[in-house]
PDB file of C-alpha atoms and ligand atoms in Angstrom:
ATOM      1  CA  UNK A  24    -295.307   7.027 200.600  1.00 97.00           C
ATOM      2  CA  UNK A  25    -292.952   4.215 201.119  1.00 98.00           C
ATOM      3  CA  UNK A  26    -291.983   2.736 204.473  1.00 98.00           C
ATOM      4  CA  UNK A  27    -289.310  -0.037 204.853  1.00 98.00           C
ATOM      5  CA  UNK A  28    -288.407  -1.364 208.400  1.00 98.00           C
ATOM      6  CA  UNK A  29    -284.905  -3.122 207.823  1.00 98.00           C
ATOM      7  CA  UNK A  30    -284.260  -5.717 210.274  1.00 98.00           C
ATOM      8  CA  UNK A  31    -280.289  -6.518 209.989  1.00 98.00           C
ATOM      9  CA  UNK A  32    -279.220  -9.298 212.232  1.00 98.00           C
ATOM     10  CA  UNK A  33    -282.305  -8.461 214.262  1.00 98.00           C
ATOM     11  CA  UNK A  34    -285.318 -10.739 215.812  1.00 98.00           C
ATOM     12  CA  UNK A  35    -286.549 -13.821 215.495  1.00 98.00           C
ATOM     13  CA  UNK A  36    -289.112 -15.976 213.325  1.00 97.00           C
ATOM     14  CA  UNK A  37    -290.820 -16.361 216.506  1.00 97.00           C
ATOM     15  CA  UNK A  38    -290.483 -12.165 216.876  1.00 98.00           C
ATOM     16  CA  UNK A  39    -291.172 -12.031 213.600  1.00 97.00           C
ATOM     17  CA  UNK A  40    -294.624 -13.512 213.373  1.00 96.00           C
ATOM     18  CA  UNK A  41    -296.045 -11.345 216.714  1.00 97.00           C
ATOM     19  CA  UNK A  42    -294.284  -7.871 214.833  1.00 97.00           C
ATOM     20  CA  UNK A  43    -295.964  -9.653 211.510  1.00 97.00           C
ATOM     21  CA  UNK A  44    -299.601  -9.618 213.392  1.00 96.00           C
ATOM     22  CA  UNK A  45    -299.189  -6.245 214.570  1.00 97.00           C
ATOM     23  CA  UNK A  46    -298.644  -4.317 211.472  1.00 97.00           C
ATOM     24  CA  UNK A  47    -300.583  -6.357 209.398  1.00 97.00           C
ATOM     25  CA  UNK A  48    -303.310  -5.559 211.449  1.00 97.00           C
ATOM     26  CA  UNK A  49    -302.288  -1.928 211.507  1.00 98.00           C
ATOM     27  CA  UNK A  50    -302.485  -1.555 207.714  1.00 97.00           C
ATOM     28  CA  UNK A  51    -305.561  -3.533 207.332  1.00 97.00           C
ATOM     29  CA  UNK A  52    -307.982  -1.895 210.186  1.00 97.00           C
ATOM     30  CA  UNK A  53    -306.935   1.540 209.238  1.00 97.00           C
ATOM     31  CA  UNK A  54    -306.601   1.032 205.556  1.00 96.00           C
ATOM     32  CA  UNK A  55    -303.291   1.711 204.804  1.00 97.00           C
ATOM     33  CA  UNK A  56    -302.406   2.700 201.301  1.00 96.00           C
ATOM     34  CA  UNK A  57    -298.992   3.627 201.858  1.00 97.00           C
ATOM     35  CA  UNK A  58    -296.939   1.030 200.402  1.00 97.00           C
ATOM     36  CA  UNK A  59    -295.288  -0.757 203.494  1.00 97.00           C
ATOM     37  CA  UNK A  60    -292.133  -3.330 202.962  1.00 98.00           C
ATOM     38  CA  UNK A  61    -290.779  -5.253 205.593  1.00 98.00           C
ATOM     39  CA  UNK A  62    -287.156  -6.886 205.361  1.00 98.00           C
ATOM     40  CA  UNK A  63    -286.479  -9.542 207.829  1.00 98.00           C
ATOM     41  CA  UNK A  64    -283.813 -11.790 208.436  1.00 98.00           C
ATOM     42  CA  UNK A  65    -283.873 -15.188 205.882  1.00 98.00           C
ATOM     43  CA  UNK A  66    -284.661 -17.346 208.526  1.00 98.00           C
ATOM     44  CA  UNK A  67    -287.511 -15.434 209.327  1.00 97.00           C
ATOM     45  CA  UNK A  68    -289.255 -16.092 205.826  1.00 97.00           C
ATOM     46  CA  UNK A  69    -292.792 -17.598 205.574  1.00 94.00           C
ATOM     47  CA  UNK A  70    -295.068 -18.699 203.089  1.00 87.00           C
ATOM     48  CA  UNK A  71    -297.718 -16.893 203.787  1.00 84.00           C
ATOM     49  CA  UNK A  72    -300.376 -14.423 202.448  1.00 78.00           C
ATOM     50  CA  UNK A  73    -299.310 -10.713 203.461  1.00 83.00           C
ATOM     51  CA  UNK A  74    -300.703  -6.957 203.273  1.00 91.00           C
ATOM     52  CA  UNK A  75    -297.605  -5.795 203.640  1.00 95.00           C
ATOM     53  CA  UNK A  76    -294.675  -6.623 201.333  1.00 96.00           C
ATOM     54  CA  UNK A  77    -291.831  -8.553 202.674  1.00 97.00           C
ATOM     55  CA  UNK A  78    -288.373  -8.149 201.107  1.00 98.00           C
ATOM     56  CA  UNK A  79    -284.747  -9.916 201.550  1.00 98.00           C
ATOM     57  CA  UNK A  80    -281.829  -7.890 202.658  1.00 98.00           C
ATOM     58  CA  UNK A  81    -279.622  -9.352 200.495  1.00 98.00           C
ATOM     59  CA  UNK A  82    -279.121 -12.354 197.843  1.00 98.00           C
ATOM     60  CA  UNK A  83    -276.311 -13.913 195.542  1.00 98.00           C
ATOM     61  CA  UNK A  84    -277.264 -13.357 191.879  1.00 98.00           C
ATOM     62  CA  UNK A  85    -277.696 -16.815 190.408  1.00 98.00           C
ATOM     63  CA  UNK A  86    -280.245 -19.479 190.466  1.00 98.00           C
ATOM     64  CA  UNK A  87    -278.511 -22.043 192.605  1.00 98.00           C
ATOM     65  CA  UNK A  88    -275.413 -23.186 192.749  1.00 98.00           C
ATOM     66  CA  UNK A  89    -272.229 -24.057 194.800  1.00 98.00           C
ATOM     67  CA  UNK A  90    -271.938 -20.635 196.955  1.00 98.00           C
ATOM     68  CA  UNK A  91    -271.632 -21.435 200.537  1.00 98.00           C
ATOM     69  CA  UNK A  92    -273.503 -19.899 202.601  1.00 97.00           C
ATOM     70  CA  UNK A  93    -275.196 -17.475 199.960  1.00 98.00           C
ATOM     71  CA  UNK A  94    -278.908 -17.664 199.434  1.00 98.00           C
ATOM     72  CA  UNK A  95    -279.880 -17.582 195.493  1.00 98.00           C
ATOM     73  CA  UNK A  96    -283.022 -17.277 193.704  1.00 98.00           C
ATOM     74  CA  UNK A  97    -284.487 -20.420 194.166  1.00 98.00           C
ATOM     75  CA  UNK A  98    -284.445 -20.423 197.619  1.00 98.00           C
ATOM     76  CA  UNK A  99    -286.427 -16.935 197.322  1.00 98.00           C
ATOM     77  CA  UNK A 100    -288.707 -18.388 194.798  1.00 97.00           C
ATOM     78  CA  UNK A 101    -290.419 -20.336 197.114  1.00 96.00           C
ATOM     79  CA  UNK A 102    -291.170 -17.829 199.715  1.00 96.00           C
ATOM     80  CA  UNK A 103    -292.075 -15.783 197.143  1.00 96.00           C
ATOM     81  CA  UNK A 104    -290.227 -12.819 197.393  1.00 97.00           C
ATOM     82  CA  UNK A 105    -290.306 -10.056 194.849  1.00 97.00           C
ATOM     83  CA  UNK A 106    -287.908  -7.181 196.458  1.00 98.00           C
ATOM     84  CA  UNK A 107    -284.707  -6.906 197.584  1.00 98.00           C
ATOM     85  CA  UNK A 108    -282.727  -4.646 199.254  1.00 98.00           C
ATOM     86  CA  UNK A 109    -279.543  -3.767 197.176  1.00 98.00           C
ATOM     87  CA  UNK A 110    -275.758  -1.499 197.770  1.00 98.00           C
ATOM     88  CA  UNK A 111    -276.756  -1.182 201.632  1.00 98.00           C
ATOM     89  CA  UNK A 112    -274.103   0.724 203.408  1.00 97.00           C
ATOM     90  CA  UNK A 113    -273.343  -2.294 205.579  1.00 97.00           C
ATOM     91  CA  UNK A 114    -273.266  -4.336 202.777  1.00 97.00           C
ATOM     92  CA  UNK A 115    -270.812  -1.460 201.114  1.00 97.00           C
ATOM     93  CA  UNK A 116    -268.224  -0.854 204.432  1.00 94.00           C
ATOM     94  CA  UNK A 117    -268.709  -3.630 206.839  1.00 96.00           C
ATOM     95  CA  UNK A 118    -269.262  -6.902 204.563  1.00 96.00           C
ATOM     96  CA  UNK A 119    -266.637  -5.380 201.839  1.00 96.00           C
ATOM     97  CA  UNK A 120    -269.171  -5.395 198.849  1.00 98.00           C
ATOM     98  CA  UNK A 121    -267.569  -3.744 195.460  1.00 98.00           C
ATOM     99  CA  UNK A 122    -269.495  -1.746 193.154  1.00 98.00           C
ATOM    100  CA  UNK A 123    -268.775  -4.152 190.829  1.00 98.00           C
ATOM    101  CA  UNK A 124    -270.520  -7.051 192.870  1.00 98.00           C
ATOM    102  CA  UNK A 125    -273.089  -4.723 193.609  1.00 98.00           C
ATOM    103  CA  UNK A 126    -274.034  -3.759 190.366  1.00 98.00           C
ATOM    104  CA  UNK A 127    -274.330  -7.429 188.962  1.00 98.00           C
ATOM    105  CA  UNK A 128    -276.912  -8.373 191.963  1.00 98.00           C
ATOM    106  CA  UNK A 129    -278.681  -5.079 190.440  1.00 98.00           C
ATOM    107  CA  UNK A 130    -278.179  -6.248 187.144  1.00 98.00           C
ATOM    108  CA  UNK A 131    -279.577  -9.843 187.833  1.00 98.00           C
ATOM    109  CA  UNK A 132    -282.797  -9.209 189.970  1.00 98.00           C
ATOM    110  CA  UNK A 133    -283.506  -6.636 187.932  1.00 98.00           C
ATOM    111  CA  UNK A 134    -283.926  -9.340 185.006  1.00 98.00           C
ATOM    112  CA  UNK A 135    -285.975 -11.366 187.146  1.00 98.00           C
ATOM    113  CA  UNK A 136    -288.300  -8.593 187.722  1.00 98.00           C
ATOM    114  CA  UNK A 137    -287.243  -7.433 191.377  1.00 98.00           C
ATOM    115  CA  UNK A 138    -287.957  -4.493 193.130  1.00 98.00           C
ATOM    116  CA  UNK A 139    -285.060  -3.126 194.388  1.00 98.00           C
ATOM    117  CA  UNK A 140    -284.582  -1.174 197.127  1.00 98.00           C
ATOM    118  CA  UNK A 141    -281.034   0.170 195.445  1.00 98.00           C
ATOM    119  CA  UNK A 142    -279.187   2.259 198.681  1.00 98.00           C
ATOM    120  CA  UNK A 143    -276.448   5.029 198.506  1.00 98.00           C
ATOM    121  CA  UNK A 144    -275.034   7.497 201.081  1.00 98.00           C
ATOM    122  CA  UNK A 145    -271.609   9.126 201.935  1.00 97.00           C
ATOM    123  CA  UNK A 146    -269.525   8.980 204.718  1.00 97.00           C
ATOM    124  CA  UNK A 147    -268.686  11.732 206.872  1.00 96.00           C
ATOM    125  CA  UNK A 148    -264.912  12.693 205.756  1.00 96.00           C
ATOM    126  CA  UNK A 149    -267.370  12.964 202.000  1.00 97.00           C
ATOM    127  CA  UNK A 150    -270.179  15.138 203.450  1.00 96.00           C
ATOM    128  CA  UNK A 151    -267.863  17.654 204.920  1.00 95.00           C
ATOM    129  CA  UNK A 152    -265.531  18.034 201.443  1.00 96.00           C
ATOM    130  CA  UNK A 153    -269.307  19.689 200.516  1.00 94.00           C
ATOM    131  CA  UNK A 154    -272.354  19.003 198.033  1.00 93.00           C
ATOM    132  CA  UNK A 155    -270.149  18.256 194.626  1.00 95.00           C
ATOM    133  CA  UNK A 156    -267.984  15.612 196.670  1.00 97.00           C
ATOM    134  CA  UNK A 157    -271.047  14.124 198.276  1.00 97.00           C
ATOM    135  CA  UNK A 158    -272.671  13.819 194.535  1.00 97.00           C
ATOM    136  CA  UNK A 159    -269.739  13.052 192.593  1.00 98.00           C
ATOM    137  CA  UNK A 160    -269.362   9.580 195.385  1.00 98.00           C
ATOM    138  CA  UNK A 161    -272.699   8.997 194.737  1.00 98.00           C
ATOM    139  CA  UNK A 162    -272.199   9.306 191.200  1.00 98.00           C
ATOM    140  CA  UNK A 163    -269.852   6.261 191.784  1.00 98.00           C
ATOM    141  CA  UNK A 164    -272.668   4.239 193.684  1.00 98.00           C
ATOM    142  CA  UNK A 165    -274.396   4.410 190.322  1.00 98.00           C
ATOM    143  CA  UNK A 166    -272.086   2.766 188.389  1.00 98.00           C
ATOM    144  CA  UNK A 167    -273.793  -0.077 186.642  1.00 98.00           C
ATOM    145  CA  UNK A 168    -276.901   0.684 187.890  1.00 98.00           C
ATOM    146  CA  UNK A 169    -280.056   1.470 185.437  1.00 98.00           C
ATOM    147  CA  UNK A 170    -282.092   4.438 186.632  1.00 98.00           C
ATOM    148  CA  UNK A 171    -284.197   3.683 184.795  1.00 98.00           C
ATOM    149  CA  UNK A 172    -285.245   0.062 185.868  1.00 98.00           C
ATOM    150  CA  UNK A 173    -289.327   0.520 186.401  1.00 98.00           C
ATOM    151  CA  UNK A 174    -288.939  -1.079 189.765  1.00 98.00           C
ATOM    152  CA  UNK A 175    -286.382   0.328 191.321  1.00 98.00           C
ATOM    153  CA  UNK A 176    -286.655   2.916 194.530  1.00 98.00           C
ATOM    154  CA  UNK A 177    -283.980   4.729 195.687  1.00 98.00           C
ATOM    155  CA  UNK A 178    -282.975   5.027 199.188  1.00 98.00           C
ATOM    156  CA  UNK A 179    -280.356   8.089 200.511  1.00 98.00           C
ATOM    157  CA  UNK A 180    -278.397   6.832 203.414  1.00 98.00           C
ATOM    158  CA  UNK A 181    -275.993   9.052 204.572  1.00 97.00           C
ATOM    159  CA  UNK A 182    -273.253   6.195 206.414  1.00 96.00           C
ATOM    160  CA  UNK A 183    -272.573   8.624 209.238  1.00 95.00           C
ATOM    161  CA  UNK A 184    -276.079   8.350 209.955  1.00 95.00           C
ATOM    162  CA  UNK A 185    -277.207   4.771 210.197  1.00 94.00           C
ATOM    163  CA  UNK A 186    -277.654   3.769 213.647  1.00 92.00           C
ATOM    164  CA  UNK A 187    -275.808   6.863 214.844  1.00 93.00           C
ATOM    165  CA  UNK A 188    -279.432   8.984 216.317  1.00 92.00           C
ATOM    166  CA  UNK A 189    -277.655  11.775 213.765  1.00 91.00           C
ATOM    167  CA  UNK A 190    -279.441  12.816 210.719  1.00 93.00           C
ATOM    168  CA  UNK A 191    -278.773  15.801 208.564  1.00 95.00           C
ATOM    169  CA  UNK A 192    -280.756  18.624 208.577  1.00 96.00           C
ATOM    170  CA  UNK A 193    -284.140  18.714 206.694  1.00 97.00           C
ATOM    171  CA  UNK A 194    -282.174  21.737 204.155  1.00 97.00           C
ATOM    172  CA  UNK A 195    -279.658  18.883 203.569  1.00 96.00           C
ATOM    173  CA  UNK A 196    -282.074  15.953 202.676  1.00 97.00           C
ATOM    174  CA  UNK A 197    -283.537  18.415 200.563  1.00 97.00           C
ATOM    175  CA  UNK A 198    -280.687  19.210 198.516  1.00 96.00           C
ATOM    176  CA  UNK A 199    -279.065  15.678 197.770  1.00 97.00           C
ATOM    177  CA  UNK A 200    -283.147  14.597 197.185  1.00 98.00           C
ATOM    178  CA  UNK A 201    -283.545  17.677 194.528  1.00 97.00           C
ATOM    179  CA  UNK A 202    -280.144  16.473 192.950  1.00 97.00           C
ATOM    180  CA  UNK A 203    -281.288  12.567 192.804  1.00 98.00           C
ATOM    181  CA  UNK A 204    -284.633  13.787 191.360  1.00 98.00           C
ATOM    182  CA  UNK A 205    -282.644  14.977 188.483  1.00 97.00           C
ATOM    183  CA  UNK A 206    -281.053  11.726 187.474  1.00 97.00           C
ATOM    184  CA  UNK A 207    -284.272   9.313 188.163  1.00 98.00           C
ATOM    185  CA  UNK A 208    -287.941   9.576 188.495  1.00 98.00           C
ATOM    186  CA  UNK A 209    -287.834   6.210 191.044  1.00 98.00           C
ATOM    187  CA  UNK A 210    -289.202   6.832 194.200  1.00 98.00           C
ATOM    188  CA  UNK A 211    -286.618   8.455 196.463  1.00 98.00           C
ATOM    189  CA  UNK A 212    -286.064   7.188 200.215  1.00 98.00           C
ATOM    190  CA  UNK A 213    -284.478   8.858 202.871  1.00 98.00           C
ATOM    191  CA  UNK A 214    -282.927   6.399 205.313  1.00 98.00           C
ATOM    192  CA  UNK A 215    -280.072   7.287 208.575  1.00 97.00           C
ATOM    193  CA  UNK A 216    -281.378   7.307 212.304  1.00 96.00           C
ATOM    194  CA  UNK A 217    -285.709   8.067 211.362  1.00 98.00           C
ATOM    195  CA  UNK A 218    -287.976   7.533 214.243  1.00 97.00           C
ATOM    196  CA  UNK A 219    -291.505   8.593 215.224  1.00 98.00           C
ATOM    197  CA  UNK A 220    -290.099  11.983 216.055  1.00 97.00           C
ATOM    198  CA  UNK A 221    -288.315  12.815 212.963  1.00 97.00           C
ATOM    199  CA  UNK A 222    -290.519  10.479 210.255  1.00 98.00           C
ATOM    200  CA  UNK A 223    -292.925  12.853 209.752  1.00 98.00           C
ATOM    201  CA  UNK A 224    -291.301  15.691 209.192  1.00 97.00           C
ATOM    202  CA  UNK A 225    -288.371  14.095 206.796  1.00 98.00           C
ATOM    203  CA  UNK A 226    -291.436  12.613 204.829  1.00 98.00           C
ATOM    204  CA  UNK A 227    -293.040  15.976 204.336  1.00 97.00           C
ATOM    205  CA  UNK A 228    -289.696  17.446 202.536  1.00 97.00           C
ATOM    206  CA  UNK A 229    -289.987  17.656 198.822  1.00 96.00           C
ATOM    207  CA  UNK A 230    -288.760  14.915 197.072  1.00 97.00           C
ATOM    208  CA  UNK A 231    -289.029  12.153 199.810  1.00 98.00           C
ATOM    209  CA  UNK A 232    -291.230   9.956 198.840  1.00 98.00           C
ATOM    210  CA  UNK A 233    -291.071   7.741 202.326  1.00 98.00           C
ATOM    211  CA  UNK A 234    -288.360   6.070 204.544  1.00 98.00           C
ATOM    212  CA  UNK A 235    -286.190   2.746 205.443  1.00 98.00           C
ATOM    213  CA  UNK A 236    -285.793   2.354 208.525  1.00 98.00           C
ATOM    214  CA  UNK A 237    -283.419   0.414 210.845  1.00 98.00           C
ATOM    215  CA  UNK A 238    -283.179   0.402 214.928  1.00 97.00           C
ATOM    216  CA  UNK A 239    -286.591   2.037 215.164  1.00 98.00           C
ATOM    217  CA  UNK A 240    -288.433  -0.006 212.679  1.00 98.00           C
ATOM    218  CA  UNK A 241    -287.935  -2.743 215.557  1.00 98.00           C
ATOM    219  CA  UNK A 242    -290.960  -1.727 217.253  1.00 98.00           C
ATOM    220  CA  UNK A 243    -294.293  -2.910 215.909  1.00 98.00           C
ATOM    221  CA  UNK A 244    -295.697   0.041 217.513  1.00 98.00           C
ATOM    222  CA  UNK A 245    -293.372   2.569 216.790  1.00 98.00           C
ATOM    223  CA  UNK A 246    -292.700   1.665 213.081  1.00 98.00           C
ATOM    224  CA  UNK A 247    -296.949   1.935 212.837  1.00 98.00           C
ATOM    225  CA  UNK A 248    -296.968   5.117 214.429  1.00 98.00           C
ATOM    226  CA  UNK A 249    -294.525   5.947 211.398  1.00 98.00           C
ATOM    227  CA  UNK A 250    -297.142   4.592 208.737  1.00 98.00           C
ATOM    228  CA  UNK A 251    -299.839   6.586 210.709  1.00 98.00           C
ATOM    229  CA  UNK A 252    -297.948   9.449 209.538  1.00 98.00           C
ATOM    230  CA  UNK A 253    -297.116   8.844 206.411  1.00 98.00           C
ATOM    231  CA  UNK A 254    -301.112   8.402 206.316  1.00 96.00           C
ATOM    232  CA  UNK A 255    -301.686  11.916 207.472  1.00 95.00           C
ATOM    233  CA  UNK A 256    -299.445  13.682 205.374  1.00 93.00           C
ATOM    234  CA  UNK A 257    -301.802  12.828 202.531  1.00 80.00           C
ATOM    235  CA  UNK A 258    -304.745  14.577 204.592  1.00 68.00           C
TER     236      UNK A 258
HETATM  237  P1  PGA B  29    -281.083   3.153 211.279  1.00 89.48           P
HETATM  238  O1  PGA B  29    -280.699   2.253 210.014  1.00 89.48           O
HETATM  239  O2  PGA B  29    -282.519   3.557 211.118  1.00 89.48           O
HETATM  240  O3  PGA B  29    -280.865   2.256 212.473  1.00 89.48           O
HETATM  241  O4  PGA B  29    -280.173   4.334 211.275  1.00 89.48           O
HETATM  242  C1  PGA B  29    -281.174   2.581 208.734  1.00 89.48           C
HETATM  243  C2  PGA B  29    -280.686   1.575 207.730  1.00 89.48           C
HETATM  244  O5  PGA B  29    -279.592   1.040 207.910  1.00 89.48           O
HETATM  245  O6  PGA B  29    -281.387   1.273 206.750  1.00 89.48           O
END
């Protein structure tokens, strides 16, 4: 399994270091194999040795240059980061990102040998017109995007249920998961209100192969108590 915990605009470096100590020490006492990715906010980045992976929630695609207020490459270079989150719904409807803009950021960290965490998700007015609509505009989210890329994972975000506490049902996870399975073998992600009382469950479905997380990933404890069940599943 997979487990992100997507900050936002959330904590800290100070909150970032004690959350940092916790799962770390999570992972490591109880052996964790799971792979476990946490994205924090860019001023929360350190330079130092992790068990867990950490990722940034967004980047301009270009070394350096004169970009106010963007963060490029080199800046990630020397924290070290390897994986970035990519075509996040709040990146898609609330900061105005094109497809086009998201699909060179894909196309550039995927030549610098990124993981990406590549998102996609309808919202609501989509998921009622039924199944084709809700494919055919995710269809759209794949424009420019190689699904193929070795690293990339795939993470299903229905909009209408990102910090909302509404998720669809397991039947519907299921289906869009079955129909994303047929375009890409990357690892798929299901991502839209998960806490400890739904993780579990939405991680047993067939074709999830974890979760990214948001509001609830902001407890240590509760975002652990996620990766302890992403643990058991495999027992
Ligand atoms: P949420 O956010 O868990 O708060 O719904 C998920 C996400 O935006 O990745």
């Amino acid at each position: 399994m997979i487990l992100c915990a997507n900050f936002k605009a959330n904590k800290t470096r100070q909150e970032t270091r004690a959350y940092m100590a916790v799962v770390e020490s999570f992972v490591a006492v109880n052996e964790i194999e799971d792979t476990v990715i946490v994205f924090p906010p860019f001023t929360a980045l350190e330079h130092t040795p992790r068990n867990v992976l950490i990722g940034v929630q967004n980047a301009y695609p270009v070394s350096n240059g004169a970009f106010t207020g963007e963060i490029a490459l080199e800046q990630l270079e020397e924290f070290d980061i390897k994986t970035i989150l990519i075509g996040h719904s709040e990146r898609r409807h609330v900061l105005g990102e094109t497809q086009e803009q998201i699909a060179e950021k894909f196309r550039f960290f995927s030549e610098q040998g990124f993981a990406i965490v590549y998102c996609v998700g309808e919202p609501l007015t989509i998921r009622e017109q039924g199944n084709e609509a809700l494919m055919c505009y995710i269809d759209d989210q794949f424009v420019g995007i190689d699904l193929s890329y070795p690293d990339l994972i795939v993470a299903y975000e229905p909009v209408w249920a990102i910090g909302t506490g509404l998720t669809p049902s397991n039947k519907e996870i299921e289906a869009v998961h079955t129909a994303l399975r047929l375009k890409t073998t990357a690892p798929l992600l299901y991502g839209g209100s998960v806490k400890v009382d739904n993780a579990g469950e939405i991680m047993a479905l067939s074709n999830v192969d974890g979760v990214l997380v948001g509001s609830a990933s902001l407890s240590a404890n509760d975002f652990c108590e996620m990766i302890a069940q992403a643990a058991e599943l495999k027992q």
